[in-house]
Amino acid sequence: MVTKLPKVDVVTVGVGWTGGIIAAELAKQGLKVVGLERGKPRSTDDFLMIHDEYRYAIRYELMQDTSKETITFRNKPNQRALPMRQLGSFLLGEGLGGAGVHWNGQNFRFLPYDFQIKSMTEEKYGANKVGADYTIQDWGITYEEMGPYFDKFEKTIGVSGEPSPLGGQRPDKYPTPPMKETVITKRFKDAAKKLGLNPYHLPSANLSETYKNPDGEQINACQYCGFCERFGCEYGAKTSPNVTVIPTAQKTGNFELRTHANVTRILHDGTKATAVRYVDVLTGEEFEQPAEMIALTSYVMNNTKLLLVSELGTPYDPNSGTGVIGKNYCYQILPGATGFFEKERFNTFMGAGALGATVDDYNGDFFDHSDLNFIHGGSISITQTGLRPIQNNAVPPDTPKWGPEFKDKSIHYYNRVLNIGSQGASMPFRHNFLDLDPTYKDAYGVPLLRLTYNFTEQDKNLYKYVAERSAEIMKEMGADEVVTSQTAENYNIVPYQTTHNTGGVIMGAEPETSAVNNYLQMWDAENVFVVGASAFAHNGGYNPTGTVGALAYRAAEGMLKYSKQGGSLV
Amino acid sequence: MAEEKPQTMSRRRFIRNTSLIAGGAAIGGGLLGALVGANLDDEQRTDPNKQTASQQAGGQNNNEALMYFTSREDFEVLSAAAERILPEDDHGPGAIALGVPYFIDHQLAGNYGYNTREYMQGPFYPGEETQGYQTPLRRNQVFDEGIRMMKELSQKNHQKAFNELEEAEQNEILSQFEQGKVQMRGVDSATFFNLLRSAVLEGAYADPMYGGNRNMEGWKMKNYPGHQASYLNQIEAEEFQEIEPQSLHAFHK
């Protein structure tokens, strides 16, 4: 028994950053929007007990319940994929606000090079720089065209920052000044300058001062309490959808939020979507919500899964290289260096998720790749996010993992270790992709998404180069021992790496090689907009949220346009 | 091992003594252990130097009781193994004095032990190392099997209970688990060891409300201040800041 509900203008599948932005922008214009969120409601008031490392950072209270739904994983197509039975390599969010609740708040704009990576690489290095198995492509939009949307997102969330000396043009300042300078950020900047690099304070959505955004929402000043990543902010000082775009949407009177609503299928007639079907996860009741426009605004994984399950768009086939849904899954490459300091102790237990300093000298194409066996690179940062005691037990190499020596050294070095890390760009590869698993199903009987992914030669070469550059900075910072991180031979789903998954429903200029156009409108279903990092044609050298937010504003503009004129927008 | 605190010393001696009695008398060690344990608790209650903060505040620590383990002997094996992973030293208490065994017991009785948030649908295959946890066993079953095998190995190799062995002998057995060399039913022994190691660190450093990190001693060893509302006035400090730790108990006023 499926209950059919009255038609609305817009339905969003998921209510995090992208769903919240779409809802706010369209509801402000008078469209009736329903937001379907599979998790529970939550707000700043729910984070009073947040300073609990075990509950939130180890047992993952805010994350996806994998007993209900997970993915399956294998390194290559000839392996049997097995379920990711517990969270590890990345932390999928759940609940109102999505991953926008537990992010760190590091907010960048992807580079001009990112949006035109194929043509700019070919122009400078020739057509064969990376080889045909690396399916890089231009995104169908330029950095200049993205400018107004970046600006809008930064003003909505109140970013505290200063421009990168090397980054793309920014006509306007950041809305709030950079976060505080600490011993750690200053040490990094001094060392970087001595090496001839161009450091700047990391652009942060943990705000340096109280700020009122253009929608009238207030974001408070950060207290540097050291609980950002994996946590919600009890001060409302780390910008989240829950303190900005979601209340903005609600104030219009045109937005209806339904929590505990898990969408299982998009219904369509082959050319247009007609409705979504969802389950009330508390009661098991099924509903059909018809809408003029549907915005897929869940995470990378579920955006891709819903299209595959609903048979909307052509699934990607790695053998022929044809099809688009599930194509160009990318991750991020995380080279870095650890410094052990014998004589100094640092206040590493204090901090904020986006308190840090960054250099872009080895990011994008800011350095010559003519004699290098990879393209792109990564931003290199030191961050002071608040090191907590369960998770942080760094010891020099060759120290046993337990016992007297481990205890002694993990305690001795607890406040004597600094880390430099890079957000290394990840290039798409023919055999890294998403499709449906043939065996395993979720709690609602829907197949799990299957991830096939491994590190490539490009990844390993980039890793080695950027790790060595990170170690140079750490050495200059005066560490007594510098440990340069080493790339893994195979990608491993177990240890936490990063929640910067991208691709699967990529954007581009042609329907043959992309799933959505530069308004994130599906080529194959004009009233479906697929919003999020799923649209990234590759992953760049920064944290992705700034670019995700900008693309959501771009999509909102497209949906408004579509509501008036219909048809394909490009 | 330098300057052990009285409380820990008596606790460690208690474990050894209990095991010796159990071995000699060929009676269930669990029963005897429970009886001797009760006596020890009485002794602790009457000696202010051996009391925990909560006891001094006017009562016994009722949280120190078993929710998951049914055998005192299993709990003692677990305790001895936890102490080897994080032993008492000059920095401060080891796993036992921090309450880590009780932390693990309580965790095994709840969501963690029953894998309530893990995908536990079959079919199960061993898989590659890169594919992670693939056993049909719940975490508390992994601990059951691991402790059972620790007991078996100690009897087989040393004809003694695991908690009676010398530290070096205990370490040797734990290393075999760590290296995946112990044949276990339904799960790789390295998986058990990694779970155990993680659980010990979690118990040592989690907020004390979970039963470990007793009196915030784990945090004190690391100079970690726990739950602090704000570092706004200290974040720019040039010097290292030593701050008296505070737990989430601060909200219970």
Short mmCIF file of C-alpha atoms in Angstrom, two decimals, chain A residues 48-49 51-55 58-67 70 73-75 79-86 180-183 222-227 234-235 345-347 349-351 355 384 387-390 392-393 401-404 406-408 410-412 414-415 439-443 448 490-494, chain B residues 84-94 103 107 112 115-135 139 170-172 174-175 178 193 197-198 201-203 205-207 209-210 219 221-232 234-243 248 251:
data_model
loop_
_atom_site.label_atom_id
_atom_site.label_comp_id
_atom_site.label_asym_id
_atom_site.label_seq_id
_atom_site.Cartn_x
_atom_site.Cartn_y
_atom_site.Cartn_z
CA LEU A 48 25.40 20.20 24.49
CA MET A 49 27.07 16.85 25.35
CA HIS A 51 32.64 16.94 24.02
CA ASP A 52 32.57 13.16 24.08
CA GLU A 53 35.24 11.67 21.88
CA TYR A 54 34.13 8.10 22.44
CA ARG A 55 30.48 8.62 21.56
CA ILE A 58 34.88 6.59 17.85
CA ARG A 59 31.36 5.16 17.85
CA TYR A 60 30.18 7.68 15.24
CA GLU A 61 26.91 8.79 16.78
CA LEU A 62 26.19 11.32 14.02
CA MET A 63 27.03 8.97 11.16
CA GLN A 64 25.11 6.58 8.95
CA ASP A 65 23.68 3.48 10.61
CA THR A 66 25.37 0.81 8.49
CA SER A 67 23.06 -1.91 9.85
CA THR A 70 26.13 0.56 3.54
CA PHE A 73 33.68 -2.64 -1.89
CA ARG A 74 36.43 -4.28 -3.93
CA ASN A 75 39.75 -3.00 -5.24
CA GLN A 79 37.33 -9.36 -7.05
CA ARG A 80 34.19 -10.22 -5.10
CA ALA A 81 32.85 -7.04 -3.50
CA LEU A 82 32.03 -7.38 0.20
CA PRO A 83 30.00 -5.11 2.45
CA MET A 84 31.68 -2.30 4.33
CA ARG A 85 30.26 -3.70 7.57
CA GLN A 86 31.31 -0.75 9.69
CA LYS A 180 43.51 33.56 15.20
CA GLU A 181 47.21 33.01 14.61
CA THR A 182 48.71 30.39 16.93
CA VAL A 183 52.23 29.19 17.63
CA CYS A 222 34.24 30.09 17.47
CA GLN A 223 35.50 29.15 20.97
CA TYR A 224 38.40 26.96 19.75
CA CYS A 225 37.12 24.08 21.92
CA GLY A 226 38.71 21.44 19.69
CA PHE A 227 35.57 19.43 18.82
CA GLU A 234 27.20 23.47 20.52
CA TYR A 235 27.78 27.18 19.92
CA ARG A 345 55.07 21.00 23.88
CA PHE A 346 52.24 22.43 21.78
CA ASN A 347 48.64 23.23 22.68
CA PHE A 349 44.40 19.79 22.28
CA MET A 350 42.91 23.23 21.56
CA GLY A 351 41.77 24.31 18.17
CA LEU A 355 42.14 26.55 12.16
CA GLN A 384 45.12 22.68 14.68
CA LEU A 387 43.94 16.36 19.04
CA ARG A 388 41.89 14.07 21.25
CA PRO A 389 43.43 11.29 23.33
CA ILE A 390 41.75 8.09 22.08
CA ASN A 392 45.86 10.32 18.74
CA ASN A 393 48.68 8.08 19.87
CA LYS A 401 51.92 -0.85 18.89
CA TRP A 402 51.26 -1.78 22.54
CA GLY A 403 53.06 -2.44 25.81
CA PRO A 404 55.46 -0.37 27.93
CA PHE A 406 54.15 2.22 23.28
CA LYS A 407 52.58 3.68 26.41
CA ASP A 408 55.65 5.70 27.28
CA SER A 410 52.43 7.75 23.02
CA ILE A 411 52.17 9.78 26.24
CA HIS A 412 55.51 11.53 25.83
CA TYR A 414 51.07 13.42 22.81
CA ASN A 415 51.72 17.16 22.86
CA THR A 439 24.14 -9.81 -3.87
CA TYR A 440 23.76 -7.51 -0.89
CA LYS A 441 20.70 -5.38 -0.07
CA ASP A 442 19.78 -2.61 2.35
CA ALA A 443 17.09 -2.72 5.04
CA LEU A 448 23.65 -1.79 -2.08
CA ASN A 490 46.15 -0.75 -2.39
CA TYR A 491 43.30 1.41 -1.18
CA ASN A 492 42.00 0.01 2.11
CA ILE A 493 38.43 0.65 3.29
CA VAL A 494 39.36 0.15 6.98
CA ARG B 84 49.85 -5.84 29.06
CA ILE B 85 48.62 -3.52 26.31
CA LEU B 86 48.65 -0.46 28.56
CA PRO B 87 50.75 -1.30 31.64
CA GLU B 88 51.24 0.75 34.77
CA ASP B 89 54.46 2.78 34.61
CA ASP B 90 56.10 6.01 35.75
CA HIS B 91 53.51 8.03 33.83
CA GLY B 92 50.69 6.57 35.91
CA PRO B 93 48.14 3.78 36.14
CA GLY B 94 47.74 0.95 33.68
CA PHE B 103 34.74 -0.31 30.51
CA GLN B 107 30.68 -1.95 26.16
CA TYR B 112 29.17 -2.04 20.64
CA ASN B 115 27.07 -4.71 16.58
CA THR B 116 23.75 -2.90 16.45
CA ARG B 117 25.03 -0.32 13.95
CA GLU B 118 27.02 -2.69 11.76
CA TYR B 119 25.88 -4.38 8.56
CA MET B 120 25.57 -8.01 9.67
CA GLN B 121 23.73 -9.57 6.73
CA GLY B 122 25.26 -12.53 4.92
CA PRO B 123 26.66 -14.11 2.94
CA PHE B 124 29.99 -13.90 4.77
CA TYR B 125 33.31 -14.44 3.01
CA PRO B 126 36.80 -13.87 4.45
CA GLY B 127 37.68 -11.23 1.85
CA GLU B 128 40.86 -9.25 1.33
CA GLU B 129 42.51 -7.31 4.11
CA THR B 130 41.46 -4.10 2.37
CA GLN B 131 37.80 -5.11 2.73
CA GLY B 132 37.76 -5.04 6.53
CA TYR B 133 35.63 -6.76 9.19
CA GLN B 134 33.90 -9.73 7.53
CA THR B 135 33.10 -12.11 10.38
CA ARG B 139 32.14 -8.16 18.85
CA GLN B 170 51.49 -13.14 28.37
CA ASN B 171 53.12 -10.85 25.83
CA GLU B 172 54.21 -13.82 23.76
CA LEU B 174 49.24 -11.73 22.74
CA SER B 175 51.81 -11.35 19.96
CA GLU B 178 48.36 -9.89 16.88
CA PHE B 193 43.70 -8.41 18.92
CA ARG B 197 43.88 -3.00 21.62
CA SER B 198 41.43 -0.34 20.44
CA LEU B 201 42.83 2.74 24.46
CA GLU B 202 39.17 3.74 24.33
CA GLY B 203 38.68 2.73 27.95
CA TYR B 205 40.95 7.83 27.47
CA ALA B 206 37.13 8.02 27.06
CA ASP B 207 35.16 10.28 29.37
CA MET B 209 31.34 8.23 32.68
CA TYR B 210 31.95 5.07 30.61
CA TRP B 219 43.78 12.33 30.64
CA MET B 221 48.94 11.33 31.97
CA LYS B 222 48.53 13.02 28.59
CA ASN B 223 47.93 16.51 29.98
CA TYR B 224 44.61 16.43 28.20
CA PRO B 225 42.02 18.73 29.82
CA GLY B 226 38.93 16.81 28.69
CA HIS B 227 35.75 18.82 28.35
CA GLN B 228 36.49 22.55 28.43
CA ALA B 229 33.90 25.01 27.25
CA SER B 230 36.31 27.38 25.54
CA TYR B 231 39.98 28.01 24.80
CA LEU B 232 39.31 31.43 23.35
CA GLN B 234 44.39 30.54 25.57
CA ILE B 235 44.53 29.68 21.88
CA GLU B 236 47.14 32.36 21.16
CA ALA B 237 49.35 31.47 24.15
CA GLU B 238 53.04 31.00 23.42
CA GLU B 239 53.52 28.52 26.28
CA PHE B 240 52.06 25.09 26.82
CA GLN B 241 48.90 25.39 28.92
CA GLU B 242 48.45 23.01 31.83
CA ILE B 243 44.75 22.89 32.60
CA LEU B 248 31.09 15.74 31.24
CA PHE B 251 26.95 19.21 33.60
#
